[in-house]
mmCIF file of C-alpha atoms in Angstrom:
data_model
loop_
_atom_site.group_PDB
_atom_site.id
_atom_site.type_symbol
_atom_site.label_atom_id
_atom_site.label_comp_id
_atom_site.label_asym_id
_atom_site.label_seq_id
_atom_site.Cartn_x
_atom_site.Cartn_y
_atom_site.Cartn_z
ATOM 1 C CA MET A 1 -13.181 21.765 -11.234
ATOM 2 C CA THR A 2 -11.635 24.657 -9.333
ATOM 3 C CA ASP A 3 -15.001 25.447 -7.779
ATOM 4 C CA LYS A 4 -15.622 21.880 -6.601
ATOM 5 C CA GLU A 5 -14.833 20.685 -3.087
ATOM 6 C CA ILE A 6 -13.766 17.046 -3.013
ATOM 7 C CA CYS A 7 -13.241 14.856 0.050
ATOM 8 C CA ILE A 8 -10.760 11.970 -0.112
ATOM 9 C CA VAL A 9 -11.052 9.468 2.712
ATOM 10 C CA GLY A 10 -7.751 7.657 3.115
ATOM 11 C CA GLY A 11 -4.111 8.735 2.970
ATOM 12 C CA GLY A 12 -2.555 5.737 1.215
ATOM 13 C CA ILE A 13 -1.314 5.419 -2.360
ATOM 14 C CA ALA A 14 -4.889 5.136 -3.705
ATOM 15 C CA GLY A 15 -5.894 8.405 -2.055
ATOM 16 C CA ALA A 16 -2.681 10.017 -3.278
ATOM 17 C CA GLY A 17 -3.421 8.931 -6.841
ATOM 18 C CA ALA A 18 -6.893 10.454 -6.616
ATOM 19 C CA ALA A 19 -5.487 13.705 -5.223
ATOM 20 C CA TYR A 20 -2.978 13.878 -8.083
ATOM 21 C CA ALA A 21 -5.762 13.466 -10.662
ATOM 22 C CA LEU A 22 -7.891 16.106 -8.894
ATOM 23 C CA ASP A 23 -5.213 18.764 -8.523
ATOM 24 C CA GLU A 24 -7.456 21.435 -10.059
ATOM 25 C CA ALA A 25 -10.181 20.899 -7.442
ATOM 26 C CA ASP A 26 -10.340 21.992 -3.797
ATOM 27 C CA VAL A 27 -9.358 18.671 -2.218
ATOM 28 C CA THR A 28 -9.386 17.771 1.475
ATOM 29 C CA VAL A 29 -7.910 14.450 2.608
ATOM 30 C CA TYR A 30 -8.703 12.745 5.911
ATOM 31 C CA GLU A 31 -6.340 10.046 7.180
ATOM 32 C CA MET A 32 -7.070 8.594 10.603
ATOM 33 C CA ASP A 33 -3.657 6.947 11.076
ATOM 34 C CA THR A 34 -0.468 7.682 9.133
ATOM 35 C CA VAL A 35 0.148 8.702 5.542
ATOM 36 C CA GLY A 36 1.200 5.804 3.345
ATOM 37 C CA GLY A 37 -1.166 3.043 4.433
ATOM 38 C CA ARG A 38 0.466 -0.320 3.756
ATOM 39 C CA MET A 39 3.324 1.491 2.044
ATOM 40 C CA ALA A 40 4.623 1.643 5.601
ATOM 41 C CA SER A 41 8.171 2.830 6.252
ATOM 42 C CA ARG A 42 9.648 2.554 9.714
ATOM 43 C CA ARG A 43 12.718 3.995 11.376
ATOM 44 C CA ARG A 44 14.958 2.481 14.023
ATOM 45 C CA GLU A 45 18.502 3.217 15.186
ATOM 46 C CA GLY A 46 19.198 5.433 12.190
ATOM 47 C CA CYS A 47 17.833 2.903 9.698
ATOM 48 C CA VAL A 48 14.860 3.291 7.363
ATOM 49 C CA PHE A 49 13.071 0.149 6.214
ATOM 50 C CA ASP A 50 9.974 -0.494 4.128
ATOM 51 C CA PHE A 51 7.865 -2.813 6.233
ATOM 52 C CA GLY A 52 4.630 -3.261 4.259
ATOM 53 C CA ALA A 53 5.018 -3.011 0.516
ATOM 54 C CA ASN A 54 8.773 -3.164 0.018
ATOM 55 C CA TYR A 55 9.040 -1.122 -3.174
ATOM 56 C CA LEU A 56 6.895 0.380 -5.920
ATOM 57 C CA GLU A 57 7.101 -1.435 -9.247
ATOM 58 C CA LEU A 58 4.941 0.017 -12.001
ATOM 59 C CA GLY A 59 5.633 -1.452 -15.440
ATOM 60 C CA ASP A 60 3.097 0.961 -16.929
ATOM 61 C CA SER A 61 3.939 4.134 -18.855
ATOM 62 C CA ASP A 62 0.939 6.023 -17.450
ATOM 63 C CA LEU A 63 1.851 5.211 -13.851
ATOM 64 C CA GLU A 64 5.530 5.921 -14.503
ATOM 65 C CA SER A 65 4.670 9.406 -15.769
ATOM 66 C CA VAL A 66 2.547 10.054 -12.674
ATOM 67 C CA ILE A 67 5.415 9.152 -10.328
ATOM 68 C CA GLU A 68 7.925 11.160 -12.356
ATOM 69 C CA ASP A 69 5.648 14.206 -12.338
ATOM 70 C CA GLY A 70 4.175 13.924 -8.850
ATOM 71 C CA ALA A 71 7.057 12.412 -6.873
ATOM 72 C CA GLY A 72 10.080 12.651 -9.148
ATOM 73 C CA ASP A 73 11.796 15.068 -6.775
ATOM 74 C CA VAL A 74 12.061 12.358 -4.082
ATOM 75 C CA ALA A 75 11.691 8.986 -5.818
ATOM 76 C CA VAL A 76 14.892 6.986 -6.336
ATOM 77 C CA GLU A 77 15.511 3.770 -8.211
ATOM 78 C CA ILE A 78 16.717 0.639 -6.451
ATOM 79 C CA GLU A 79 19.444 -0.322 -8.893
ATOM 80 C CA SER A 80 20.441 -3.774 -7.630
ATOM 81 C CA SER A 81 18.701 -6.854 -9.001
ATOM 82 C CA VAL A 82 15.968 -9.128 -7.704
ATOM 83 C CA GLU A 83 16.695 -12.831 -8.034
ATOM 84 C CA GLN A 84 14.759 -16.030 -7.357
ATOM 85 C CA PHE A 85 15.287 -18.827 -4.859
ATOM 86 C CA THR A 86 14.001 -22.377 -4.948
ATOM 87 C CA ALA A 87 12.425 -24.541 -2.255
ATOM 88 C CA GLY A 88 15.861 -26.063 -1.731
ATOM 89 C CA GLY A 89 17.417 -22.658 -1.109
ATOM 90 C CA GLU A 90 19.234 -22.358 -4.444
ATOM 91 C CA ILE A 91 19.502 -18.792 -5.740
ATOM 92 C CA GLN A 92 18.815 -18.541 -9.474
ATOM 93 C CA THR A 93 19.927 -15.436 -11.347
ATOM 94 C CA GLY A 94 18.379 -13.982 -14.486
ATOM 95 C CA VAL A 95 14.884 -15.415 -13.877
ATOM 96 C CA VAL A 96 13.014 -12.421 -12.410
ATOM 97 C CA PRO A 97 12.261 -9.501 -14.800
ATOM 98 C CA GLN A 98 14.337 -6.477 -13.801
ATOM 99 C CA ASN A 99 11.731 -3.722 -13.925
ATOM 100 C CA THR A 100 12.294 -0.320 -12.331
ATOM 101 C CA ARG A 101 11.633 -0.435 -8.582
ATOM 102 C CA TRP A 102 11.113 2.789 -6.644
ATOM 103 C CA THR A 103 11.435 4.035 -3.081
ATOM 104 C CA THR A 104 12.703 7.306 -1.537
ATOM 105 C CA PRO A 105 15.678 7.977 0.750
ATOM 106 C CA ASP A 106 13.155 8.508 3.552
ATOM 107 C CA GLY A 107 11.170 5.354 2.812
ATOM 108 C CA LEU A 108 8.496 4.185 0.408
ATOM 109 C CA ASP A 109 5.792 6.252 2.083
ATOM 110 C CA GLY A 110 7.708 9.332 0.907
ATOM 111 C CA ILE A 111 6.226 8.744 -2.554
ATOM 112 C CA VAL A 112 2.726 9.012 -1.094
ATOM 113 C CA ARG A 113 3.580 12.164 0.841
ATOM 114 C CA ALA A 114 5.090 13.755 -2.278
ATOM 115 C CA LEU A 115 2.010 13.017 -4.386
ATOM 116 C CA PHE A 116 -0.214 14.657 -1.779
ATOM 117 C CA GLU A 117 2.083 17.654 -1.367
ATOM 118 C CA ASN A 118 2.438 18.275 -5.100
ATOM 119 C CA SER A 119 -1.316 17.896 -5.657
ATOM 120 C CA GLY A 120 -2.011 20.834 -3.349
ATOM 121 C CA ALA A 121 -4.497 18.813 -1.289
ATOM 122 C CA ASP A 122 -5.259 19.867 2.285
ATOM 123 C CA LEU A 123 -4.146 16.843 4.317
ATOM 124 C CA HIS A 124 -5.633 16.168 7.770
ATOM 125 C CA VAL A 125 -3.645 13.404 9.490
ATOM 126 C CA GLY A 126 -5.026 11.743 12.613
ATOM 127 C CA VAL A 127 -8.579 12.681 11.651
ATOM 128 C CA GLY A 128 -11.020 9.842 11.019
ATOM 129 C CA VAL A 129 -14.239 9.957 9.020
ATOM 130 C CA THR A 130 -17.107 8.542 11.062
ATOM 131 C CA ARG A 131 -20.146 9.002 8.802
ATOM 132 C CA LEU A 132 -21.187 9.830 5.268
ATOM 133 C CA GLU A 133 -24.575 11.325 4.427
ATOM 134 C CA ARG A 134 -25.802 11.765 0.871
ATOM 135 C CA ARG A 135 -27.974 14.829 0.511
ATOM 136 C CA GLU A 136 -29.722 16.192 -2.568
ATOM 137 C CA ASN A 137 -26.675 17.815 -4.149
ATOM 138 C CA ASP A 138 -23.735 17.003 -1.907
ATOM 139 C CA TRP A 139 -22.217 14.754 0.750
ATOM 140 C CA LEU A 140 -22.146 15.696 4.418
ATOM 141 C CA VAL A 141 -18.959 14.201 5.854
ATOM 142 C CA THR A 142 -18.650 13.796 9.619
ATOM 143 C CA THR A 143 -15.112 13.601 10.977
ATOM 144 C CA ASP A 144 -13.377 13.899 14.331
ATOM 145 C CA GLU A 145 -13.216 17.627 13.574
ATOM 146 C CA GLY A 146 -16.947 18.074 12.870
ATOM 147 C CA GLU A 147 -19.230 18.183 9.814
ATOM 148 C CA ARG A 148 -18.479 19.551 6.368
ATOM 149 C CA ALA A 149 -20.246 19.433 3.003
ATOM 150 C CA PHE A 150 -18.450 18.264 -0.144
ATOM 151 C CA ASP A 151 -19.509 18.073 -3.781
ATOM 152 C CA ALA A 152 -18.013 14.576 -4.155
ATOM 153 C CA VAL A 153 -16.195 11.905 -2.168
ATOM 154 C CA VAL A 154 -13.405 9.473 -3.021
ATOM 155 C CA LEU A 155 -13.445 6.517 -0.645
ATOM 156 C CA ALA A 156 -9.861 5.237 -0.614
ATOM 157 C CA VAL A 157 -9.683 3.225 2.609
ATOM 158 C CA PRO A 158 -9.146 -0.532 3.145
ATOM 159 C CA GLY A 159 -12.118 -2.758 2.402
ATOM 160 C CA ALA A 160 -13.022 -3.363 6.054
ATOM 161 C CA SER A 161 -13.182 0.379 6.745
ATOM 162 C CA ALA A 162 -15.161 0.971 3.556
ATOM 163 C CA SER A 163 -17.694 -1.654 4.623
ATOM 164 C CA VAL A 164 -18.306 0.141 7.944
ATOM 165 C CA LEU A 165 -18.756 3.501 6.235
ATOM 166 C CA PHE A 166 -21.169 1.994 3.709
ATOM 167 C CA GLU A 167 -23.184 0.283 6.416
ATOM 168 C CA THR A 168 -23.505 3.404 8.577
ATOM 169 C CA ALA A 169 -24.004 5.843 5.700
ATOM 170 C CA VAL A 170 -27.201 7.847 5.399
ATOM 171 C CA TRP A 171 -27.726 7.142 1.733
ATOM 172 C CA ASP A 172 -31.071 6.459 0.094
ATOM 173 C CA ASN A 173 -29.785 4.271 -2.701
ATOM 174 C CA PRO A 174 -30.262 0.482 -2.961
ATOM 175 C CA ILE A 175 -26.676 0.144 -4.120
ATOM 176 C CA LYS A 176 -25.581 0.851 -0.543
ATOM 177 C CA ASP A 177 -26.620 -2.624 0.632
ATOM 178 C CA GLU A 178 -25.099 -4.220 -2.454
ATOM 179 C CA LEU A 179 -21.792 -2.559 -1.678
ATOM 180 C CA VAL A 180 -21.830 -3.729 1.933
ATOM 181 C CA GLN A 181 -22.379 -7.312 0.828
ATOM 182 C CA ALA A 182 -19.846 -7.150 -1.996
ATOM 183 C CA VAL A 183 -17.076 -5.756 0.224
ATOM 184 C CA GLU A 184 -17.737 -8.255 2.997
ATOM 185 C CA GLU A 185 -17.460 -11.117 0.495
ATOM 186 C CA ILE A 186 -13.978 -10.148 -0.709
ATOM 187 C CA PRO A 187 -11.513 -12.847 0.425
ATOM 188 C CA TYR A 188 -8.105 -11.819 1.730
ATOM 189 C CA ARG A 189 -4.808 -13.526 2.407
ATOM 190 C CA ALA A 190 -2.780 -12.431 5.425
ATOM 191 C CA MET A 191 0.943 -11.714 5.284
ATOM 192 C CA ASP A 192 3.517 -11.754 8.077
ATOM 193 C CA THR A 193 6.576 -9.508 7.885
ATOM 194 C CA VAL A 194 9.718 -9.489 10.025
ATOM 195 C CA ALA A 195 12.483 -6.868 10.024
ATOM 196 C CA LEU A 196 15.897 -8.009 11.296
ATOM 197 C CA GLY A 197 18.515 -5.443 12.342
ATOM 198 C CA TYR A 198 22.256 -6.155 12.605
ATOM 199 C CA PRO A 199 25.306 -4.254 13.927
ATOM 200 C CA PHE A 200 27.227 -4.993 10.716
ATOM 201 C CA GLU A 201 26.817 -4.487 6.985
ATOM 202 C CA ILE A 202 25.223 -7.283 4.949
ATOM 203 C CA GLU A 203 26.848 -7.760 1.564
ATOM 204 C CA THR A 204 24.767 -9.291 -1.225
ATOM 205 C CA ASP A 205 24.932 -8.889 -4.996
ATOM 206 C CA PHE A 206 21.160 -8.549 -5.122
ATOM 207 C CA PHE A 207 18.601 -6.272 -3.494
ATOM 208 C CA GLY A 208 15.870 -8.887 -3.144
ATOM 209 C CA LEU A 209 15.092 -12.577 -3.339
ATOM 210 C CA LEU A 210 11.708 -13.764 -4.616
ATOM 211 C CA SER A 211 10.574 -17.327 -3.997
ATOM 212 C CA GLU A 212 9.363 -19.862 -6.517
ATOM 213 C CA GLU A 213 5.639 -20.549 -6.276
ATOM 214 C CA ASP A 214 6.110 -23.881 -4.511
ATOM 215 C CA VAL A 215 8.168 -22.458 -1.619
ATOM 216 C CA TYR A 216 6.113 -22.968 1.518
ATOM 217 C CA ASP A 217 7.276 -20.387 4.039
ATOM 218 C CA ILE A 218 9.232 -17.355 2.833
ATOM 219 C CA ALA A 219 8.044 -15.368 -0.179
ATOM 220 C CA TRP A 220 10.463 -12.422 -0.132
ATOM 221 C CA VAL A 221 13.747 -11.276 1.413
ATOM 222 C CA SER A 222 15.238 -7.824 0.857
ATOM 223 C CA ASN A 223 18.527 -6.265 1.843
ATOM 224 C CA GLU A 224 17.522 -2.704 2.730
ATOM 225 C CA GLY A 225 21.141 -1.620 2.453
ATOM 226 C CA HIS A 226 20.731 -1.555 -1.325
ATOM 227 C CA LYS A 227 18.223 1.302 -1.049
ATOM 228 C CA PRO A 228 19.839 4.752 -1.198
ATOM 229 C CA ASP A 229 20.324 6.280 2.277
ATOM 230 C CA HIS A 230 18.212 3.674 4.095
ATOM 231 C CA VAL A 231 20.918 2.023 6.202
ATOM 232 C CA PRO A 232 24.013 3.794 7.588
ATOM 233 C CA ASP A 233 27.505 2.353 7.288
ATOM 234 C CA GLY A 234 28.208 -0.443 9.724
ATOM 235 C CA ARG A 235 24.556 -1.522 9.973
ATOM 236 C CA GLY A 236 22.358 -4.027 8.183
ATOM 237 C CA VAL A 237 18.606 -4.586 7.846
ATOM 238 C CA LEU A 238 16.803 -7.504 6.219
ATOM 239 C CA ILE A 239 13.063 -7.662 5.514
ATOM 240 C CA VAL A 240 11.457 -11.098 5.435
ATOM 241 C CA GLN A 241 7.914 -11.568 4.138
ATOM 242 C CA PHE A 242 6.222 -14.900 4.673
ATOM 243 C CA GLY A 243 3.981 -16.406 2.019
ATOM 244 C CA PRO A 244 0.198 -16.791 2.445
ATOM 245 C CA SER A 245 0.510 -20.441 3.496
ATOM 246 C CA TRP A 246 2.508 -19.447 6.566
ATOM 247 C CA ALA A 247 -0.282 -17.329 8.029
ATOM 248 C CA VAL A 248 -2.819 -20.086 7.341
ATOM 249 C CA THR A 249 -0.784 -22.770 9.105
ATOM 250 C CA HIS A 250 0.448 -20.449 11.882
ATOM 251 C CA PRO A 251 -2.690 -18.468 12.805
ATOM 252 C CA GLN A 252 -1.606 -17.988 16.418
ATOM 253 C CA THR A 253 2.121 -17.572 15.927
ATOM 254 C CA SER A 254 3.902 -15.274 18.365
ATOM 255 C CA PRO A 255 6.092 -12.396 17.177
ATOM 256 C CA ALA A 256 9.115 -14.121 18.724
ATOM 257 C CA ALA A 257 8.373 -17.390 16.909
ATOM 258 C CA ALA A 258 7.936 -15.614 13.573
ATOM 259 C CA SER A 259 11.183 -13.725 14.133
ATOM 260 C CA GLU A 260 13.039 -16.944 14.917
ATOM 261 C CA ALA A 261 11.657 -18.631 11.788
ATOM 262 C CA ALA A 262 12.666 -15.666 9.644
ATOM 263 C CA THR A 263 16.137 -15.565 11.192
ATOM 264 C CA ASN A 264 16.759 -19.262 10.598
ATOM 265 C CA ARG A 265 15.627 -18.975 6.987
ATOM 266 C CA VAL A 266 17.912 -16.051 6.078
ATOM 267 C CA VAL A 267 20.883 -17.871 7.653
ATOM 268 C CA GLU A 268 20.218 -20.742 5.243
ATOM 269 C CA LEU A 269 19.461 -18.612 2.187
ATOM 270 C CA LEU A 270 22.393 -16.221 2.545
ATOM 271 C CA ASP A 271 24.748 -18.833 4.035
ATOM 272 C CA ASP A 272 25.853 -16.497 6.804
ATOM 273 C CA ASP A 273 25.793 -17.740 10.421
ATOM 274 C CA ARG A 274 26.190 -14.167 11.716
ATOM 275 C CA LEU A 275 22.588 -13.497 10.698
ATOM 276 C CA GLY A 276 21.405 -15.895 13.411
ATOM 277 C CA GLU A 277 21.812 -13.215 16.088
ATOM 278 C CA PRO A 278 20.034 -9.991 15.087
ATOM 279 C CA ALA A 279 20.478 -7.007 17.381
ATOM 280 C CA TRP A 280 16.741 -6.249 17.080
ATOM 281 C CA TRP A 281 13.647 -7.377 15.226
ATOM 282 C CA GLU A 282 10.134 -6.167 14.509
ATOM 283 C CA TYR A 283 7.077 -8.165 13.480
ATOM 284 C CA GLN A 284 3.766 -7.286 11.803
ATOM 285 C CA ARG A 285 0.848 -9.406 10.623
ATOM 286 C CA TRP A 286 -1.014 -7.646 7.817
ATOM 287 C CA GLY A 287 -4.420 -9.244 8.190
ATOM 288 C CA ASP A 288 -6.070 -8.008 4.978
ATOM 289 C CA ALA A 289 -2.920 -7.742 2.917
ATOM 290 C CA VAL A 290 -3.863 -9.432 -0.338
ATOM 291 C CA PRO A 291 -7.407 -9.308 -1.777
ATOM 292 C CA THR A 292 -7.977 -12.108 -4.270
ATOM 293 C CA HIS A 293 -10.850 -10.471 -6.158
ATOM 294 C CA GLY A 294 -12.814 -7.235 -6.059
ATOM 295 C CA PRO A 295 -16.433 -6.089 -6.397
ATOM 296 C CA ASP A 296 -18.148 -6.101 -9.756
ATOM 297 C CA GLU A 297 -17.184 -3.170 -11.949
ATOM 298 C CA SER A 298 -20.826 -2.196 -12.351
ATOM 299 C CA LEU A 299 -21.024 -1.341 -8.639
ATOM 300 C CA ARG A 300 -18.166 1.145 -8.693
ATOM 301 C CA GLU A 301 -19.545 2.685 -11.874
ATOM 302 C CA ALA A 302 -22.991 3.072 -10.283
ATOM 303 C CA THR A 303 -21.658 5.006 -7.279
ATOM 304 C CA LEU A 304 -20.464 7.763 -9.608
ATOM 305 C CA GLU A 305 -24.095 8.727 -10.201
ATOM 306 C CA ASP A 306 -24.084 9.979 -6.619
ATOM 307 C CA ASP A 307 -20.634 11.612 -6.894
ATOM 308 C CA LEU A 308 -18.880 8.837 -5.001
ATOM 309 C CA ALA A 309 -15.751 7.162 -6.392
ATOM 310 C CA LEU A 310 -14.072 4.056 -4.969
ATOM 311 C CA ALA A 311 -10.340 3.374 -4.823
ATOM 312 C CA GLY A 312 -7.938 0.846 -3.306
ATOM 313 C CA ASP A 313 -6.401 -2.527 -4.038
ATOM 314 C CA TRP A 314 -9.649 -4.158 -2.823
ATOM 315 C CA VAL A 315 -11.458 -2.338 -5.630
ATOM 316 C CA GLU A 316 -9.002 -3.806 -8.138
ATOM 317 C CA GLY A 317 -8.997 -7.215 -6.461
ATOM 318 C CA ILE A 318 -5.195 -7.312 -6.638
ATOM 319 C CA GLY A 319 -2.937 -6.833 -3.634
ATOM 320 C CA ARG A 320 -0.361 -4.624 -5.340
ATOM 321 C CA THR A 321 0.640 -1.009 -4.731
ATOM 322 C CA ARG A 322 0.460 -0.254 -8.438
ATOM 323 C CA ALA A 323 -3.129 -1.559 -8.497
ATOM 324 C CA ALA A 324 -4.061 0.778 -5.642
ATOM 325 C CA LEU A 325 -2.377 3.711 -7.387
ATOM 326 C CA ARG A 326 -4.148 2.900 -10.642
ATOM 327 C CA SER A 327 -7.525 2.728 -8.919
ATOM 328 C CA GLY A 328 -6.950 6.088 -7.224
ATOM 329 C CA LEU A 329 -6.040 7.733 -10.508
ATOM 330 C CA ARG A 330 -9.119 6.240 -12.142
ATOM 331 C CA ALA A 331 -11.378 7.423 -9.314
ATOM 332 C CA GLY A 332 -10.075 10.978 -9.593
ATOM 333 C CA ARG A 333 -10.296 10.987 -13.366
ATOM 334 C CA GLN A 334 -13.830 9.620 -13.286
ATOM 335 C CA LEU A 335 -14.942 12.458 -11.048
ATOM 336 C CA ARG A 336 -13.321 14.936 -13.430
ATOM 337 C CA GLN A 337 -15.233 13.382 -16.324
ATOM 338 C CA VAL A 338 -18.486 13.533 -14.401
ATOM 339 C CA GLU A 339 -17.917 17.273 -14.125
ATOM 340 C CA GLY A 340 -17.051 17.529 -17.845
ATOM 341 C CA ASN A 341 -13.318 18.122 -17.423
ATOM 342 C CA ASP A 342 -10.379 16.621 -19.288
ATOM 343 C CA THR A 343 -8.429 13.984 -17.359
ATOM 344 C CA LYS A 344 -4.902 14.410 -16.094
#
């Protein structure tokens, strides 16, 4: 595929997986915002914290080999355990499977950056794609930088962005309208996340706490100090992710109210009154965080006939980083097969 020019739209883990699989092609990636997507790492007062997806858990030998090969120079294992807590606040050890969980010293989005860098793709950050046009033998891609022709396209953006690009595409194929409808019908669950920063170290035996299914408000708490080089000595950072029910019952919650709720909950869970007065906090509502099902497989297979591959957790219908990575790898490998090449 060395003579093929491929466009990847989207700089998240799905786009990175596609770039890894297409490392023998001439690949250009357009990302309108920041590399990493919802694998969003933030920095504040010398601390690094993973604010969207909190870690990368694979549990799949194929995906493990991809990370080891494409990001093994930066990826580090979070060695401390993840435990479970009940609705009554009891912490239960030995319940959660202790699979390998990855991040990097510079944050989870470092895995995405490494995959792009090691793939050799030409990455254009801050450049959005505004229109796709299918011509007889190629795609004309319009971006903030102008127009450029590509032999094939991997669409690896969130579902809402994909829907807009489908709807505005110049593409004489009836599947276009089917895709618009299918993407718009995908249901999502929102997720609220709060980061709490403290002027002291937070000592826990575990890295993370995962809730039982019947816990109403909090789904996840992590102590970022257990991640290598994330939090300097004398500081502490907790990440609190609310469950889907919270966003449903608090649709108009304020950042301050969400922060207060998160603070009160970690005081109870960790039995530490000092946690009631964070030095700083940050809040984010991820509106389309968790897709609950994806489009029919036949649709994504049909787009390949026009040299278009689809990738993202919305394609898989599962709101997990490993699902997005898997879909990106599949999209890249499918394009290689279309061109009669072996897959990576």
